[in-house]
PDB file of C-alpha atoms in Angstrom:
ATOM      1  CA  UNK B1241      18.718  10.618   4.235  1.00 47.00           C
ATOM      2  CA  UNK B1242      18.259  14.149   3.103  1.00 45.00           C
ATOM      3  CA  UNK B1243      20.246  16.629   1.589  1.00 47.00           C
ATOM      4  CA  UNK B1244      18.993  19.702   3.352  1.00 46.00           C
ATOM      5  CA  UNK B1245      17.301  18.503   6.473  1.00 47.00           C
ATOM      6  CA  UNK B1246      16.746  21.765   8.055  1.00 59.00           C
ATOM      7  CA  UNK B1247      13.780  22.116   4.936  1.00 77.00           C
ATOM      8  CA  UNK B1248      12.585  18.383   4.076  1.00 84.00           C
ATOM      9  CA  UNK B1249      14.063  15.443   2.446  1.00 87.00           C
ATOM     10  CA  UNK B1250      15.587  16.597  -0.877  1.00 89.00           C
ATOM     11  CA  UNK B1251      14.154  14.633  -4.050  1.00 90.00           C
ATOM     12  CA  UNK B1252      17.940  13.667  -4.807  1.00 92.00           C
ATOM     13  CA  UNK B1253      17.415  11.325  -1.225  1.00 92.00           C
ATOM     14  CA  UNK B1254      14.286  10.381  -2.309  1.00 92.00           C
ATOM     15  CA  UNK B1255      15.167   8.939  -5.428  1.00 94.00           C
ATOM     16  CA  UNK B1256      18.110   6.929  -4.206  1.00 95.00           C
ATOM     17  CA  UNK B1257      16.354   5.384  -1.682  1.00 95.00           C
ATOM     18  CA  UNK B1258      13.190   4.199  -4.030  1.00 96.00           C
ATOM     19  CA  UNK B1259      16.095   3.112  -6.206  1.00 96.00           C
ATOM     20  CA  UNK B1260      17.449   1.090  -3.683  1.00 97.00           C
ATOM     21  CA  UNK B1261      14.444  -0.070  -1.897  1.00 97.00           C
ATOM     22  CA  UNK B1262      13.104  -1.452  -5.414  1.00 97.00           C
ATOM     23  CA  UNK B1263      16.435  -3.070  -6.619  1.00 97.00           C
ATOM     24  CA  UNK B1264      16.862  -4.949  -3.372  1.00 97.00           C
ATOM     25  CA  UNK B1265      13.263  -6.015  -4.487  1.00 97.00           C
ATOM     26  CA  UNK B1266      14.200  -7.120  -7.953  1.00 97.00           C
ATOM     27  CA  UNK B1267      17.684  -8.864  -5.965  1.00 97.00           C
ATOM     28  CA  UNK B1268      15.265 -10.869  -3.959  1.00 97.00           C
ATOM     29  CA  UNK B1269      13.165 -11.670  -6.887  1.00 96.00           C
ATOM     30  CA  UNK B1270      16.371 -13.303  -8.861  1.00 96.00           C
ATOM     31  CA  UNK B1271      17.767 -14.968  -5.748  1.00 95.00           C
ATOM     32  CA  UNK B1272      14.169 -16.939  -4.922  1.00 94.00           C
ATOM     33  CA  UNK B1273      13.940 -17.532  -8.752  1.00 94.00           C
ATOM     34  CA  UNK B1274      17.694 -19.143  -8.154  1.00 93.00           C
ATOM     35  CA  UNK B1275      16.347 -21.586  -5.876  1.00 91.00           C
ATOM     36  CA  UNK B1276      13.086 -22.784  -7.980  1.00 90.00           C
ATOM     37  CA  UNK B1277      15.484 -23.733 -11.102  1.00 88.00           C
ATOM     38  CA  UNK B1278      15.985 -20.172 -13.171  1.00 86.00           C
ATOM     39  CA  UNK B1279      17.437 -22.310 -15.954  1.00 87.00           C
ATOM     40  CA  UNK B1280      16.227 -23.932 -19.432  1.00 85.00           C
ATOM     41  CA  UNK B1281      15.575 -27.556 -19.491  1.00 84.00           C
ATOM     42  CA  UNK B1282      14.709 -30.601 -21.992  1.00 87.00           C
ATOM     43  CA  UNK B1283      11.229 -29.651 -21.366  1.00 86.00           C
ATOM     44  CA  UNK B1284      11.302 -26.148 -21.007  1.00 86.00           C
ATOM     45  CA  UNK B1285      12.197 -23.459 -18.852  1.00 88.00           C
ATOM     46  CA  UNK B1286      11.939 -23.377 -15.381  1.00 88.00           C
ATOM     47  CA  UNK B1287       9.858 -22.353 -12.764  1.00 88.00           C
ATOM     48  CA  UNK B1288      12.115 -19.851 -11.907  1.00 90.00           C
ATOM     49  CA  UNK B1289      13.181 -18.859 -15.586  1.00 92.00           C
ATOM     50  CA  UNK B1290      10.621 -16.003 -16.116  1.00 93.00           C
ATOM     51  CA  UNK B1291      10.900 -14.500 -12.305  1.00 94.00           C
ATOM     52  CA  UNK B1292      14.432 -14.389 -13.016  1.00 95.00           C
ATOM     53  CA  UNK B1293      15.049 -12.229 -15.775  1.00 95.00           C
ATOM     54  CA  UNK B1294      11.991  -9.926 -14.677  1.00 96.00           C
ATOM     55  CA  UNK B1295      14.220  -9.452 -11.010  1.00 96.00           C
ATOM     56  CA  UNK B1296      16.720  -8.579 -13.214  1.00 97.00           C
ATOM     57  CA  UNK B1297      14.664  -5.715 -15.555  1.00 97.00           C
ATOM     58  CA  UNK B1298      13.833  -4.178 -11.426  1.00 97.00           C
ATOM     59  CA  UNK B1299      17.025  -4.325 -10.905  1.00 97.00           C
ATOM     60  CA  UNK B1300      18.658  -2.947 -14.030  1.00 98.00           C
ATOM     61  CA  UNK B1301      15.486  -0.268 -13.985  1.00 97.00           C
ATOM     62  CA  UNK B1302      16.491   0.890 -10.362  1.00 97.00           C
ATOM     63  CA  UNK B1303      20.181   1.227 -11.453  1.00 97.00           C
ATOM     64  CA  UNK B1304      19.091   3.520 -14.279  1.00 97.00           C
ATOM     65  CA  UNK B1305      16.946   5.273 -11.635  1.00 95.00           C
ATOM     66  CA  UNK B1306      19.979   5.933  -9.824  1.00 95.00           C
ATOM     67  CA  UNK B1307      22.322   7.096 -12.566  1.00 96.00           C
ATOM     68  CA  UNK B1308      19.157   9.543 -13.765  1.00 94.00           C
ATOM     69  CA  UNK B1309      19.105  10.886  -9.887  1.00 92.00           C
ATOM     70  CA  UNK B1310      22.909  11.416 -10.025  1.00 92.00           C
ATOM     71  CA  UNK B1311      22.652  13.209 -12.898  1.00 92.00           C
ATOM     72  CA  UNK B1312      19.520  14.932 -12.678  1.00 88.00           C
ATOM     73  CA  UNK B1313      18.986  15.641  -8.885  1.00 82.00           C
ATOM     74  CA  UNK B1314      22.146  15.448  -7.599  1.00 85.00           C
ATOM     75  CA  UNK B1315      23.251  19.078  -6.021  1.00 81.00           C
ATOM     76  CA  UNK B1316      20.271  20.762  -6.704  1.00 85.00           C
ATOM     77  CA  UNK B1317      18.635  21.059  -3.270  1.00 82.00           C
ATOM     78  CA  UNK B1318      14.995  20.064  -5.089  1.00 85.00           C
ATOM     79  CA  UNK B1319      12.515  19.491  -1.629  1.00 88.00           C
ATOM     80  CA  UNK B1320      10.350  16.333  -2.277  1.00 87.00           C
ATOM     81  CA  UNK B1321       9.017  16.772   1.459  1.00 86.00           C
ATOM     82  CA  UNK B1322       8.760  19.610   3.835  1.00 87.00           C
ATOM     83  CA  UNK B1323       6.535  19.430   7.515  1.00 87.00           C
ATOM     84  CA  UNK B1324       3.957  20.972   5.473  1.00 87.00           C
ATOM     85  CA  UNK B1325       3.735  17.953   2.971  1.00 87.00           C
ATOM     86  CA  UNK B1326       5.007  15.622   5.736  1.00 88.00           C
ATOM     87  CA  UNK B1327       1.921  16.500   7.650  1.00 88.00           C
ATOM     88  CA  UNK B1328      -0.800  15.976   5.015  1.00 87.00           C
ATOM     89  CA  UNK B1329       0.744  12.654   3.593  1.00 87.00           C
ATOM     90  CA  UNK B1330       0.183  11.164   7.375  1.00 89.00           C
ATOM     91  CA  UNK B1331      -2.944  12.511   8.192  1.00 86.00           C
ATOM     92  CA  UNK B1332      -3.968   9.870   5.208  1.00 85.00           C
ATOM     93  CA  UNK B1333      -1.367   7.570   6.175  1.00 90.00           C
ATOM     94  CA  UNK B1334      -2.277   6.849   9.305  1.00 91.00           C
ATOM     95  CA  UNK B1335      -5.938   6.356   9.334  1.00 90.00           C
ATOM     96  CA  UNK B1336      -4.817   3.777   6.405  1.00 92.00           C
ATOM     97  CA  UNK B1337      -2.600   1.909   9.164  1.00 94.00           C
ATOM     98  CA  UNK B1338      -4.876   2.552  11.403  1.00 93.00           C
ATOM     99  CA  UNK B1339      -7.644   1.054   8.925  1.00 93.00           C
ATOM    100  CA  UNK B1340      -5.117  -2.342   8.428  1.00 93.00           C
ATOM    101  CA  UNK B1341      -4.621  -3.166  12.653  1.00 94.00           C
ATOM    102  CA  UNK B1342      -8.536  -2.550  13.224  1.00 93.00           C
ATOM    103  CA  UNK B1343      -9.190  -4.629  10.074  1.00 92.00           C
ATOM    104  CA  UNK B1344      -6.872  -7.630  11.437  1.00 92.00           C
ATOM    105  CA  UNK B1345      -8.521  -7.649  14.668  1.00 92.00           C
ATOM    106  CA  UNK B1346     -12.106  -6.635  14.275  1.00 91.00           C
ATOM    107  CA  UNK B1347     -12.702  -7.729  10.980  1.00 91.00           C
ATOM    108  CA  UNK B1348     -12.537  -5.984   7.785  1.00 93.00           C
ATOM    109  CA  UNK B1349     -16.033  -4.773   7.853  1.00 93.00           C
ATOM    110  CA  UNK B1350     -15.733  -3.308  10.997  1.00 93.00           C
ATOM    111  CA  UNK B1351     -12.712  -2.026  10.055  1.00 94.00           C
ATOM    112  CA  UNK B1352     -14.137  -0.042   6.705  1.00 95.00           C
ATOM    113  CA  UNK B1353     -17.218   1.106   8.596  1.00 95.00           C
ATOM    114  CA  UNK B1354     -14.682   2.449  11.561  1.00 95.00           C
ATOM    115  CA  UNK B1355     -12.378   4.094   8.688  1.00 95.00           C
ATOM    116  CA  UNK B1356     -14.813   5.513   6.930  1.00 95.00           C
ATOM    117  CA  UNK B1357     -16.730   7.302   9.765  1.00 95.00           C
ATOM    118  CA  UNK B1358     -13.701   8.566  10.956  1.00 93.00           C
ATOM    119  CA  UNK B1359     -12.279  10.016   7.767  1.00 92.00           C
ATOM    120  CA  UNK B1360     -15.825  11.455   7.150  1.00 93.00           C
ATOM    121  CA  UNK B1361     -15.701  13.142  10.874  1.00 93.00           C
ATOM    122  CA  UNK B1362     -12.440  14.026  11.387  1.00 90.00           C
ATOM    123  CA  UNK B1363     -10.872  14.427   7.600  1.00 89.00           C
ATOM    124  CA  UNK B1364     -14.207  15.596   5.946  1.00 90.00           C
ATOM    125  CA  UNK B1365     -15.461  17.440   9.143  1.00 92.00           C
ATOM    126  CA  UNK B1366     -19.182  16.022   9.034  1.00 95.00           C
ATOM    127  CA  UNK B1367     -21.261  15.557  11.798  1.00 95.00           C
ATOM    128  CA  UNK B1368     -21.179  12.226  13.585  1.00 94.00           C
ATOM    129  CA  UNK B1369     -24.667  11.000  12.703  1.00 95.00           C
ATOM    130  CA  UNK B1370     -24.046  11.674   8.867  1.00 95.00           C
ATOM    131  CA  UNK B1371     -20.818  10.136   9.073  1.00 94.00           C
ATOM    132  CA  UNK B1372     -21.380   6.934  11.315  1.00 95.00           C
ATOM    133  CA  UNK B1373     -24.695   5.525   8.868  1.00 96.00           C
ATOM    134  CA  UNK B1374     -22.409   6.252   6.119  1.00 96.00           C
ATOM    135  CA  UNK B1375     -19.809   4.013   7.556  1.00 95.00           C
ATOM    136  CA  UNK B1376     -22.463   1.308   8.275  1.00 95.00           C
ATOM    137  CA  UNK B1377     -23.796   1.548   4.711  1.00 96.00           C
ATOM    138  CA  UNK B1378     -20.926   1.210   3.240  1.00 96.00           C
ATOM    139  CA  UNK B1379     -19.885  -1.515   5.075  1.00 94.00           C
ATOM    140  CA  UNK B1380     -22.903  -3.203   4.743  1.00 94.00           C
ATOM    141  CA  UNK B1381     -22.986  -2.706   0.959  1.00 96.00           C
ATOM    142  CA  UNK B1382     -19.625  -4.294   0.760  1.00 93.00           C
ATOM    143  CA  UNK B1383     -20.889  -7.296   2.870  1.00 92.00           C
ATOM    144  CA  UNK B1384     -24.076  -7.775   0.495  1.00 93.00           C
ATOM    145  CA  UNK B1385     -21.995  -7.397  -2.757  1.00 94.00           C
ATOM    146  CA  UNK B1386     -19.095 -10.117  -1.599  1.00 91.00           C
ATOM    147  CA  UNK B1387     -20.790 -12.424   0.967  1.00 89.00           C
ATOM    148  CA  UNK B1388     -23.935 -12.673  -0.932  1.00 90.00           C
ATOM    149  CA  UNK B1389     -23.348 -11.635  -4.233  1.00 91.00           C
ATOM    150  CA  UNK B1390     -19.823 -12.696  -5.361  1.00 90.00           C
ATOM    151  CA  UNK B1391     -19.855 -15.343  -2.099  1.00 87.00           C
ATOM    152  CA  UNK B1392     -16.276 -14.273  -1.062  1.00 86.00           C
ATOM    153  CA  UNK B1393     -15.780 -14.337   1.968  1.00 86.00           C
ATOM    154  CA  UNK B1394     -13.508 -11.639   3.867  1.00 87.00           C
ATOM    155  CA  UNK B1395     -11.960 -11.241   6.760  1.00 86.00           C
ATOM    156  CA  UNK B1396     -14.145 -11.295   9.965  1.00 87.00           C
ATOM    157  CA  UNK B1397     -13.595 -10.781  13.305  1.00 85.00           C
ATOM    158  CA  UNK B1398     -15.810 -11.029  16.740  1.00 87.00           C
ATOM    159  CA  UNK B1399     -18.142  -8.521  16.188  1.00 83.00           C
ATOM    160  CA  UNK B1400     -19.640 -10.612  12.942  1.00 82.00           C
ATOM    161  CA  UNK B1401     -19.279 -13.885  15.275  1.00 82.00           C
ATOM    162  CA  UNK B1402     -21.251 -12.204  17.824  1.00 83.00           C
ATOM    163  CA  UNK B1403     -23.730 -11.651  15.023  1.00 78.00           C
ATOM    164  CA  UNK B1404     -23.716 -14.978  14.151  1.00 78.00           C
ATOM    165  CA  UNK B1405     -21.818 -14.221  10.371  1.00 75.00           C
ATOM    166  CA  UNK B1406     -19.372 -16.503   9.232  1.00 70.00           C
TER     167      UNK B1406
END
């Protein structure tokens, strides 16, 4: 997938791939629109008739993408991502994944106060009992403004059960 591997993955790579990647989106948009009814009837279009032609905008979009890469990117050994980059964009993208299994198994609030005391400790470099309240606070603020204020309720795990919050 790159270009020039020995320095990163070249832009040119990039931008196919995000080309692809988002007309096999728009591809799967038209062919579940196919199977709703994409078509105009006595009373109107569709279900499908709208999803349709908007799969097929992605999909004409992402070949444009990929003729503006060919012609634009194509040879010109343009670095979208070194180690250096590579390296910052996970130390954010893994807390975030991190953040998503915690959240499915502990709960979401447990999950945001766990995420944000470790970003603030390990990201921010603060010390553990500024960054541990904050995660509680925030988390608790969160729980007060959509359990009790908008009465949403989110995703909880066993720690909340233990607490007796459903």
């Amino acid at each position: 997938m790159s270009e020039n591997s020995a320095n990163g993955v070249s832009r040119f790579a990039v931008e196919l791939g995000v080309a692809a990647l988002t007309a096999a989106f728009g591809a799967a948009v038209c062919y579940g629109s196919l199977d709703i009814g994409a078509g105009w009837t006595e009373m109107g279009p569709d279900a499908g008739y709208f999803p349709f032609y908007i799969g097929l905008l992605i999909v004409f979009g992402s070949l444009v993408n990929i003729a503006h890469a060919f012609l634009k990117h194509r040879g010109t050994g343009e670095i979208f991502l070194d180690a250096g980059r590579a390296k910052v964009v996970a130390s954010f993208l893994l807390p975030l994944v991190a953040f998503g299994a915690v959240s499915a198994w502990l709960g979401l609030y447990v999950g945001t106060a766990l995420y944000i005391a470790a970003t603030m400790l390990f990201q921010g470099r603060y010390r553990w009992w500024i960054a541990l309240p904050a995660g509680l606070g925030v988390s608790l603020v969160f729980f007060v403004v959509f359990e009790i204020g908008f009465q949403v309720p989110l995703l909880k795990g066993p720690v909340e059960a233990w607490f007796g919050i459903y």
